[in-house]
PDB file of N, CA, C and O in Angstrom:
ATOM      1  N   ARG A   1       1.256 -87.597   3.301  1.00 93.00           N
ATOM      2  CA  ARG A   1       1.099 -86.174   3.105  1.00 93.00           C
ATOM      3  C   ARG A   1       0.376 -85.661   4.470  1.00 93.00           C
ATOM      4  O   ARG A   1      -0.373 -86.454   5.242  1.00 93.00           O
ATOM      5  N   PHE A   2       0.971 -84.351   4.788  1.00 97.00           N
ATOM      6  CA  PHE A   2       0.646 -83.622   5.874  1.00 97.00           C
ATOM      7  C   PHE A   2      -1.120 -83.365   5.975  1.00 97.00           C
ATOM      8  O   PHE A   2      -1.406 -83.097   4.930  1.00 97.00           O
ATOM      9  N   PRO A   3      -1.741 -83.871   6.955  1.00 97.00           N
ATOM     10  CA  PRO A   3      -3.253 -83.912   7.103  1.00 97.00           C
ATOM     11  C   PRO A   3      -3.744 -82.740   7.011  1.00 97.00           C
ATOM     12  O   PRO A   3      -5.015 -82.535   6.728  1.00 97.00           O
ATOM     13  N   ILE A   4      -3.186 -81.686   7.576  1.00 97.00           N
ATOM     14  CA  ILE A   4      -3.764 -80.178   7.567  1.00 97.00           C
ATOM     15  C   ILE A   4      -3.029 -79.250   6.755  1.00 97.00           C
ATOM     16  O   ILE A   4      -2.050 -79.402   6.173  1.00 97.00           O
ATOM     17  N   ASN A   5      -3.702 -78.043   6.615  1.00 98.00           N
ATOM     18  CA  ASN A   5      -3.093 -76.911   5.680  1.00 98.00           C
ATOM     19  C   ASN A   5      -3.356 -75.663   6.496  1.00 98.00           C
ATOM     20  O   ASN A   5      -3.990 -75.571   7.524  1.00 98.00           O
ATOM     21  N   GLY A   6      -2.965 -74.415   5.749  1.00 97.00           N
ATOM     22  CA  GLY A   6      -3.053 -73.318   6.275  1.00 97.00           C
ATOM     23  C   GLY A   6      -4.500 -72.839   6.580  1.00 97.00           C
ATOM     24  O   GLY A   6      -4.604 -72.094   7.448  1.00 97.00           O
ATOM     25  N   HIS A   7      -5.167 -73.443   5.840  1.00 98.00           N
ATOM     26  CA  HIS A   7      -6.669 -72.839   5.723  1.00 98.00           C
ATOM     27  C   HIS A   7      -7.258 -73.300   7.187  1.00 98.00           C
ATOM     28  O   HIS A   7      -8.080 -72.665   7.889  1.00 98.00           O
ATOM     29  N   ASP A   8      -6.784 -74.660   7.723  1.00 97.00           N
ATOM     30  CA  ASP A   8      -6.980 -75.092   8.943  1.00 97.00           C
ATOM     31  C   ASP A   8      -6.728 -74.222   9.895  1.00 97.00           C
ATOM     32  O   ASP A   8      -7.598 -74.067  11.149  1.00 97.00           O
ATOM     33  N   VAL A   9      -5.565 -73.710   9.783  1.00 96.00           N
ATOM     34  CA  VAL A   9      -4.907 -72.882  10.934  1.00 96.00           C
ATOM     35  C   VAL A   9      -5.751 -71.522  11.004  1.00 96.00           C
ATOM     36  O   VAL A   9      -6.125 -71.070  12.019  1.00 96.00           O
ATOM     37  N   MET A  10      -6.087 -71.118   9.786  1.00 96.00           N
ATOM     38  CA  MET A  10      -6.595 -69.874   9.918  1.00 96.00           C
ATOM     39  C   MET A  10      -8.056 -69.977  10.206  1.00 96.00           C
ATOM     40  O   MET A  10      -8.673 -68.865  10.885  1.00 96.00           O
ATOM     41  N   ALA A  11      -8.594 -70.966  10.128  1.00 96.00           N
ATOM     42  CA  ALA A  11     -10.167 -71.299  10.613  1.00 96.00           C
ATOM     43  C   ALA A  11     -10.290 -71.093  12.091  1.00 96.00           C
ATOM     44  O   ALA A  11     -11.316 -70.811  12.698  1.00 96.00           O
ATOM     45  N   VAL A  12      -9.017 -71.258  12.911  1.00 93.00           N
ATOM     46  CA  VAL A  12      -9.256 -71.215  14.294  1.00 93.00           C
ATOM     47  C   VAL A  12      -8.783 -69.634  14.849  1.00 93.00           C
ATOM     48  O   VAL A  12      -8.621 -69.770  15.868  1.00 93.00           O
ATOM     49  N   GLY A  13      -8.732 -68.796  13.847  1.00 91.00           N
ATOM     50  CA  GLY A  13      -8.312 -67.466  14.152  1.00 91.00           C
ATOM     51  C   GLY A  13      -6.894 -67.038  14.268  1.00 91.00           C
ATOM     52  O   GLY A  13      -6.527 -65.963  14.626  1.00 91.00           O
ATOM     53  N   ILE A  14      -5.971 -68.003  13.728  1.00 91.00           N
ATOM     54  CA  ILE A  14      -4.576 -67.548  13.615  1.00 91.00           C
ATOM     55  C   ILE A  14      -4.176 -67.042  12.300  1.00 91.00           C
ATOM     56  O   ILE A  14      -4.706 -67.296  11.395  1.00 91.00           O
ATOM     57  N   LYS A  15      -3.611 -65.822  12.360  1.00 91.00           N
ATOM     58  CA  LYS A  15      -3.538 -64.926  11.160  1.00 91.00           C
ATOM     59  C   LYS A  15      -1.990 -64.890  10.808  1.00 91.00           C
ATOM     60  O   LYS A  15      -1.103 -64.729  11.837  1.00 91.00           O
ATOM     61  N   GLY A  16      -1.741 -64.215   9.595  1.00 92.00           N
ATOM     62  CA  GLY A  16      -0.538 -63.522   9.486  1.00 92.00           C
ATOM     63  C   GLY A  16       0.901 -64.627   9.621  1.00 92.00           C
ATOM     64  O   GLY A  16       0.323 -65.758   9.163  1.00 92.00           O
ATOM     65  N   PRO A  17       1.703 -64.075   9.858  1.00 91.00           N
ATOM     66  CA  PRO A  17       2.986 -65.075   9.758  1.00 91.00           C
ATOM     67  C   PRO A  17       2.925 -66.093  10.925  1.00 91.00           C
ATOM     68  O   PRO A  17       3.645 -67.236  10.873  1.00 91.00           O
ATOM     69  N   MET A  18       1.938 -66.073  11.952  1.00 90.00           N
ATOM     70  CA  MET A  18       1.805 -67.077  12.823  1.00 90.00           C
ATOM     71  C   MET A  18       1.212 -68.324  12.104  1.00 90.00           C
ATOM     72  O   MET A  18       1.650 -69.486  12.624  1.00 90.00           O
ATOM     73  N   VAL A  19       0.583 -68.153  11.094  1.00 93.00           N
ATOM     74  CA  VAL A  19       0.116 -69.338  10.293  1.00 93.00           C
ATOM     75  C   VAL A  19       1.190 -70.307  10.048  1.00 93.00           C
ATOM     76  O   VAL A  19       1.334 -71.473  10.089  1.00 93.00           O
ATOM     77  N   GLY A  20       2.195 -69.787   9.229  1.00 94.00           N
ATOM     78  CA  GLY A  20       3.297 -70.535   8.950  1.00 94.00           C
ATOM     79  C   GLY A  20       4.182 -71.147  10.169  1.00 94.00           C
ATOM     80  O   GLY A  20       4.437 -72.266  10.353  1.00 94.00           O
ATOM     81  N   THR A  21       4.448 -70.389  11.343  1.00 91.00           N
ATOM     82  CA  THR A  21       4.788 -70.819  12.597  1.00 91.00           C
ATOM     83  C   THR A  21       4.146 -71.864  13.070  1.00 91.00           C
ATOM     84  O   THR A  21       4.715 -72.873  13.616  1.00 91.00           O
ATOM     85  N   VAL A  22       3.016 -71.648  13.104  1.00 93.00           N
ATOM     86  CA  VAL A  22       1.878 -72.871  13.736  1.00 93.00           C
ATOM     87  C   VAL A  22       2.127 -74.302  12.667  1.00 93.00           C
ATOM     88  O   VAL A  22       2.097 -75.235  13.176  1.00 93.00           O
ATOM     89  N   MET A  23       1.896 -74.049  11.405  1.00 95.00           N
ATOM     90  CA  MET A  23       2.211 -75.169  10.604  1.00 95.00           C
ATOM     91  C   MET A  23       3.456 -75.841  10.925  1.00 95.00           C
ATOM     92  O   MET A  23       3.693 -76.891  10.917  1.00 95.00           O
ATOM     93  N   ASP A  24       4.731 -75.172  11.210  1.00 94.00           N
ATOM     94  CA  ASP A  24       5.608 -75.821  11.164  1.00 94.00           C
ATOM     95  C   ASP A  24       6.015 -76.404  12.610  1.00 94.00           C
ATOM     96  O   ASP A  24       6.662 -77.283  12.460  1.00 94.00           O
ATOM     97  N   LEU A  25       5.282 -75.758  13.625  1.00 93.00           N
ATOM     98  CA  LEU A  25       5.087 -76.506  14.888  1.00 93.00           C
ATOM     99  C   LEU A  25       4.429 -77.915  14.759  1.00 93.00           C
ATOM    100  O   LEU A  25       5.017 -78.911  15.136  1.00 93.00           O
ATOM    101  N   LEU A  26       3.209 -77.780  14.365  1.00 95.00           N
ATOM    102  CA  LEU A  26       2.488 -78.998  13.930  1.00 95.00           C
ATOM    103  C   LEU A  26       3.074 -80.053  13.015  1.00 95.00           C
ATOM    104  O   LEU A  26       3.354 -81.322  13.368  1.00 95.00           O
ATOM    105  N   LYS A  27       3.925 -79.754  12.089  1.00 96.00           N
ATOM    106  CA  LYS A  27       4.671 -80.564  11.257  1.00 96.00           C
ATOM    107  C   LYS A  27       5.750 -81.293  12.061  1.00 96.00           C
ATOM    108  O   LYS A  27       6.087 -82.393  11.757  1.00 96.00           O
ATOM    109  N   ASP A  28       6.327 -80.404  12.833  1.00 94.00           N
ATOM    110  CA  ASP A  28       7.594 -81.108  13.877  1.00 94.00           C
ATOM    111  C   ASP A  28       6.852 -82.137  14.713  1.00 94.00           C
ATOM    112  O   ASP A  28       7.282 -83.189  14.981  1.00 94.00           O
ATOM    113  N   ILE A  29       5.774 -81.792  15.527  1.00 93.00           N
ATOM    114  CA  ILE A  29       5.060 -82.665  16.234  1.00 93.00           C
ATOM    115  C   ILE A  29       4.803 -83.922  15.279  1.00 93.00           C
ATOM    116  O   ILE A  29       5.052 -84.996  16.011  1.00 93.00           O
ATOM    117  N   TRP A  30       3.932 -83.817  14.385  1.00 96.00           N
ATOM    118  CA  TRP A  30       3.776 -84.763  13.446  1.00 96.00           C
ATOM    119  C   TRP A  30       5.041 -85.792  13.024  1.00 96.00           C
ATOM    120  O   TRP A  30       4.740 -87.068  13.174  1.00 96.00           O
ATOM    121  N   ALA A  31       5.869 -85.247  12.583  1.00 95.00           N
ATOM    122  CA  ALA A  31       7.151 -85.690  12.389  1.00 95.00           C
ATOM    123  C   ALA A  31       7.883 -86.806  13.522  1.00 95.00           C
ATOM    124  O   ALA A  31       8.145 -87.918  13.198  1.00 95.00           O
ATOM    125  N   ARG A  32       7.731 -86.062  14.705  1.00 94.00           N
ATOM    126  CA  ARG A  32       8.412 -86.702  15.858  1.00 94.00           C
ATOM    127  C   ARG A  32       7.574 -88.045  16.076  1.00 94.00           C
ATOM    128  O   ARG A  32       7.869 -88.822  16.832  1.00 94.00           O
ATOM    129  N   ASP A  33       6.188 -88.027  15.543  1.00 94.00           N
ATOM    130  CA  ASP A  33       5.019 -89.089  16.112  1.00 94.00           C
ATOM    131  C   ASP A  33       5.230 -89.926  14.813  1.00 94.00           C
ATOM    132  O   ASP A  33       4.302 -90.738  14.777  1.00 94.00           O
ATOM    133  N   ARG A  34       6.193 -90.028  14.046  1.00 96.00           N
ATOM    134  CA  ARG A  34       6.480 -90.977  12.719  1.00 96.00           C
ATOM    135  C   ARG A  34       5.255 -90.839  11.856  1.00 96.00           C
ATOM    136  O   ARG A  34       4.981 -91.651  11.260  1.00 96.00           O
ATOM    137  N   CYS A  35       4.836 -89.554  11.594  1.00 96.00           N
ATOM    138  CA  CYS A  35       3.779 -89.067  10.774  1.00 96.00           C
ATOM    139  C   CYS A  35       2.314 -90.180  11.127  1.00 96.00           C
ATOM    140  O   CYS A  35       1.731 -90.289  10.200  1.00 96.00           O
ATOM    141  N   GLN A  36       2.306 -90.244  12.360  1.00 97.00           N
ATOM    142  CA  GLN A  36       1.097 -91.393  12.625  1.00 97.00           C
ATOM    143  C   GLN A  36      -0.212 -90.602  13.152  1.00 97.00           C
ATOM    144  O   GLN A  36      -1.241 -91.119  13.248  1.00 97.00           O
ATOM    145  N   LEU A  37       0.147 -89.213  13.485  1.00 97.00           N
ATOM    146  CA  LEU A  37      -0.814 -88.537  13.998  1.00 97.00           C
ATOM    147  C   LEU A  37      -2.345 -88.338  12.914  1.00 97.00           C
ATOM    148  O   LEU A  37      -1.689 -88.045  11.760  1.00 97.00           O
ATOM    149  N   THR A  38      -3.337 -88.346  13.448  1.00 97.00           N
ATOM    150  CA  THR A  38      -4.431 -88.109  12.337  1.00 97.00           C
ATOM    151  C   THR A  38      -4.694 -86.849  12.194  1.00 97.00           C
ATOM    152  O   THR A  38      -4.421 -85.907  13.132  1.00 97.00           O
ATOM    153  N   ARG A  39      -5.531 -86.491  11.145  1.00 98.00           N
ATOM    154  CA  ARG A  39      -5.915 -84.883  10.920  1.00 98.00           C
ATOM    155  C   ARG A  39      -6.815 -84.608  12.115  1.00 98.00           C
ATOM    156  O   ARG A  39      -6.631 -83.465  12.645  1.00 98.00           O
ATOM    157  N   GLU A  40      -7.590 -85.621  12.892  1.00 98.00           N
ATOM    158  CA  GLU A  40      -8.476 -85.184  13.970  1.00 98.00           C
ATOM    159  C   GLU A  40      -7.643 -84.772  15.117  1.00 98.00           C
ATOM    160  O   GLU A  40      -7.752 -83.968  16.014  1.00 98.00           O
ATOM    161  N   GLU A  41      -6.449 -85.741  15.351  1.00 97.00           N
ATOM    162  CA  GLU A  41      -5.460 -85.633  16.539  1.00 97.00           C
ATOM    163  C   GLU A  41      -4.531 -83.985  16.238  1.00 97.00           C
ATOM    164  O   GLU A  41      -4.449 -83.171  17.325  1.00 97.00           O
ATOM    165  N   LEU A  42      -4.153 -83.817  14.816  1.00 97.00           N
ATOM    166  CA  LEU A  42      -3.531 -82.570  14.872  1.00 97.00           C
ATOM    167  C   LEU A  42      -4.475 -81.359  14.968  1.00 97.00           C
ATOM    168  O   LEU A  42      -4.121 -80.248  15.339  1.00 97.00           O
ATOM    169  N   LEU A  43      -5.913 -81.633  14.410  1.00 97.00           N
ATOM    170  CA  LEU A  43      -6.640 -80.591  14.655  1.00 97.00           C
ATOM    171  C   LEU A  43      -6.872 -80.141  16.052  1.00 97.00           C
ATOM    172  O   LEU A  43      -7.295 -78.966  16.645  1.00 97.00           O
ATOM    173  N   ASP A  44      -6.986 -81.223  17.069  1.00 96.00           N
ATOM    174  CA  ASP A  44      -7.027 -81.076  18.445  1.00 96.00           C
ATOM    175  C   ASP A  44      -5.840 -80.507  18.995  1.00 96.00           C
ATOM    176  O   ASP A  44      -6.030 -79.333  20.043  1.00 96.00           O
ATOM    177  N   LYS A  45      -4.647 -80.554  18.679  1.00 94.00           N
ATOM    178  CA  LYS A  45      -3.461 -79.723  18.965  1.00 94.00           C
ATOM    179  C   LYS A  45      -3.522 -78.437  18.375  1.00 94.00           C
ATOM    180  O   LYS A  45      -3.229 -77.402  19.111  1.00 94.00           O
ATOM    181  N   LEU A  46      -4.140 -78.281  17.281  1.00 94.00           N
ATOM    182  CA  LEU A  46      -4.268 -76.689  16.697  1.00 94.00           C
ATOM    183  C   LEU A  46      -5.153 -76.195  17.773  1.00 94.00           C
ATOM    184  O   LEU A  46      -4.976 -74.752  17.841  1.00 94.00           O
ATOM    185  N   GLY A  47      -6.267 -76.725  18.016  1.00 92.00           N
ATOM    186  CA  GLY A  47      -7.254 -76.123  18.745  1.00 92.00           C
ATOM    187  C   GLY A  47      -6.528 -75.590  20.352  1.00 92.00           C
ATOM    188  O   GLY A  47      -6.910 -74.610  20.574  1.00 92.00           O
ATOM    189  N   ARG A  48      -5.790 -76.565  20.665  1.00 90.00           N
ATOM    190  CA  ARG A  48      -5.385 -76.111  21.893  1.00 90.00           C
ATOM    191  C   ARG A  48      -4.153 -74.990  21.981  1.00 90.00           C
ATOM    192  O   ARG A  48      -3.949 -74.159  22.745  1.00 90.00           O
ATOM    193  N   ILE A  49      -3.399 -74.895  20.737  1.00 88.00           N
ATOM    194  CA  ILE A  49      -2.537 -73.921  20.450  1.00 88.00           C
ATOM    195  C   ILE A  49      -3.072 -72.463  20.265  1.00 88.00           C
ATOM    196  O   ILE A  49      -2.954 -71.707  20.808  1.00 88.00           O
ATOM    197  N   ALA A  50      -4.572 -72.497  19.512  1.00 88.00           N
ATOM    198  CA  ALA A  50      -5.299 -71.441  19.377  1.00 88.00           C
ATOM    199  C   ALA A  50      -5.677 -70.808  20.631  1.00 88.00           C
ATOM    200  O   ALA A  50      -5.667 -69.652  20.901  1.00 88.00           O
ATOM    201  N   ALA A  51      -6.229 -71.936  21.789  1.00 86.00           N
ATOM    202  CA  ALA A  51      -6.855 -71.380  22.865  1.00 86.00           C
ATOM    203  C   ALA A  51      -5.602 -70.854  23.883  1.00 86.00           C
ATOM    204  O   ALA A  51      -6.059 -69.878  24.855  1.00 86.00           O
ATOM    205  N   SER A  52      -4.433 -71.590  23.283  1.00 81.00           N
ATOM    206  CA  SER A  52      -3.360 -70.769  24.451  1.00 81.00           C
ATOM    207  C   SER A  52      -2.930 -69.373  24.361  1.00 81.00           C
ATOM    208  O   SER A  52      -2.372 -68.853  24.928  1.00 81.00           O
ATOM    209  N   LYS A  53      -3.152 -69.054  22.976  1.00 64.00           N
ATOM    210  CA  LYS A  53      -2.934 -67.866  22.463  1.00 64.00           C
ATOM    211  C   LYS A  53      -1.273 -67.514  22.538  1.00 64.00           C
ATOM    212  O   LYS A  53      -0.897 -66.447  22.462  1.00 64.00           O
ATOM    213  N   SER A  54      -0.889 -68.585  22.738  1.00 62.00           N
ATOM    214  CA  SER A  54       1.114 -68.327  22.770  1.00 62.00           C
ATOM    215  C   SER A  54       1.664 -69.775  22.223  1.00 62.00           C
ATOM    216  O   SER A  54       1.089 -70.836  22.381  1.00 62.00           O
ATOM    217  N   LEU A  55       2.868 -69.515  21.800  1.00 62.00           N
ATOM    218  CA  LEU A  55       3.605 -70.689  21.605  1.00 62.00           C
ATOM    219  C   LEU A  55       4.608 -70.723  22.486  1.00 62.00           C
ATOM    220  O   LEU A  55       6.029 -71.094  22.165  1.00 62.00           O
ATOM    221  N   GLY A  56       4.479 -70.705  23.842  1.00 55.00           N
ATOM    222  CA  GLY A  56       5.478 -70.552  24.795  1.00 55.00           C
ATOM    223  C   GLY A  56       5.826 -72.209  25.061  1.00 55.00           C
ATOM    224  O   GLY A  56       5.774 -73.092  24.509  1.00 55.00           O
ATOM    225  N   ASP A  57       6.422 -72.380  26.438  1.00 53.00           N
ATOM    226  CA  ASP A  57       6.649 -73.643  26.771  1.00 53.00           C
ATOM    227  C   ASP A  57       6.182 -74.740  26.472  1.00 53.00           C
ATOM    228  O   ASP A  57       6.419 -75.766  26.415  1.00 53.00           O
ATOM    229  N   GLN A  58       4.639 -74.516  26.714  1.00 59.00           N
ATOM    230  CA  GLN A  58       3.844 -75.474  26.663  1.00 59.00           C
ATOM    231  C   GLN A  58       3.930 -76.417  25.203  1.00 59.00           C
ATOM    232  O   GLN A  58       4.252 -77.690  25.286  1.00 59.00           O
ATOM    233  N   TRP A  59       4.366 -75.723  24.268  1.00 56.00           N
ATOM    234  CA  TRP A  59       4.450 -76.125  23.038  1.00 56.00           C
ATOM    235  C   TRP A  59       5.712 -76.411  22.633  1.00 56.00           C
ATOM    236  O   TRP A  59       6.047 -77.692  22.034  1.00 56.00           O
ATOM    237  N   ARG A  60       6.869 -75.910  23.223  1.00 53.00           N
ATOM    238  CA  ARG A  60       8.137 -76.483  23.143  1.00 53.00           C
ATOM    239  C   ARG A  60       8.260 -77.763  24.012  1.00 53.00           C
ATOM    240  O   ARG A  60       9.015 -78.667  23.234  1.00 53.00           O
ATOM    241  N   ASN A  61       7.671 -77.852  24.905  1.00 59.00           N
ATOM    242  CA  ASN A  61       7.706 -79.136  25.775  1.00 59.00           C
ATOM    243  C   ASN A  61       6.993 -80.269  24.806  1.00 59.00           C
ATOM    244  O   ASN A  61       7.445 -81.356  24.837  1.00 59.00           O
ATOM    245  N   GLU A  62       5.902 -80.092  23.935  1.00 56.00           N
ATOM    246  CA  GLU A  62       5.478 -80.946  22.952  1.00 56.00           C
ATOM    247  C   GLU A  62       6.420 -81.758  22.108  1.00 56.00           C
ATOM    248  O   GLU A  62       6.056 -82.565  21.609  1.00 56.00           O
ATOM    249  N   LEU A  63       7.400 -80.708  21.906  1.00 51.00           N
ATOM    250  CA  LEU A  63       8.204 -81.410  20.835  1.00 51.00           C
ATOM    251  C   LEU A  63       9.501 -82.047  21.564  1.00 51.00           C
ATOM    252  O   LEU A  63      10.360 -82.633  20.665  1.00 51.00           O
ATOM    253  N   LYS A  64       9.557 -82.129  22.786  1.00 53.00           N
ATOM    254  CA  LYS A  64      10.648 -82.919  23.421  1.00 53.00           C
ATOM    255  C   LYS A  64      10.190 -84.495  22.768  1.00 53.00           C
ATOM    256  O   LYS A  64       9.125 -84.917  23.223  1.00 53.00           O
ATOM    257  N   PRO A  65      11.337 -85.188  22.708  1.00 49.00           N
ATOM    258  CA  PRO A  65      11.123 -86.515  22.275  1.00 49.00           C
ATOM    259  C   PRO A  65      10.535 -87.342  23.257  1.00 49.00           C
ATOM    260  O   PRO A  65       9.664 -88.414  22.973  1.00 49.00           O
ATOM    261  N   SER A  66      10.751 -87.078  24.751  1.00 47.00           N
ATOM    262  CA  SER A  66      10.114 -87.849  25.685  1.00 47.00           C
ATOM    263  C   SER A  66       8.315 -87.539  25.761  1.00 47.00           C
ATOM    264  O   SER A  66       7.699 -88.409  26.158  1.00 47.00           O
ATOM    265  N   ALA A  67       8.103 -86.383  25.017  1.00 47.00           N
ATOM    266  CA  ALA A  67       6.692 -86.223  25.080  1.00 47.00           C
ATOM    267  C   ALA A  67       5.956 -86.613  23.990  1.00 47.00           C
ATOM    268  O   ALA A  67       4.601 -86.932  23.808  1.00 47.00           O
ATOM    269  N   VAL A  68       6.668 -87.547  22.905  1.00 43.00           N
ATOM    270  CA  VAL A  68       5.791 -87.910  21.718  1.00 43.00           C
ATOM    271  C   VAL A  68       5.286 -89.312  22.235  1.00 43.00           C
ATOM    272  O   VAL A  68       5.688 -90.093  22.895  1.00 43.00           O
ATOM    273  N   ARG A  69       3.913 -89.413  21.721  1.00 42.00           N
ATOM    274  CA  ARG A  69       3.374 -90.512  22.103  1.00 42.00           C
ATOM    275  C   ARG A  69       3.084 -91.699  21.078  1.00 42.00           C
ATOM    276  O   ARG A  69       2.914 -91.003  19.807  1.00 42.00           O
TER     277      ARG A  69
END
C-alpha cells in the first residue's frame, strides 16, 4: 500500500489538480524503487517538490531508471 495520501500533499501547501500530479509523480518514484521507499523518504521527496514550486527537469530526472536508489 502506498505510504502517503493526498492529505499529506495538501499539508505542504500543494492544492487543486497539482495534488493528483504530485501523487502520480511520487507513486512513479516509489514504484521505480520497487515500492521500498518508506513514508519518511517519500515525505522528504514531497517536501523537496513543494520547496521547488515546480515539477520541472529536477523531478523528471528523479524518474530516470539510473536515478533510482
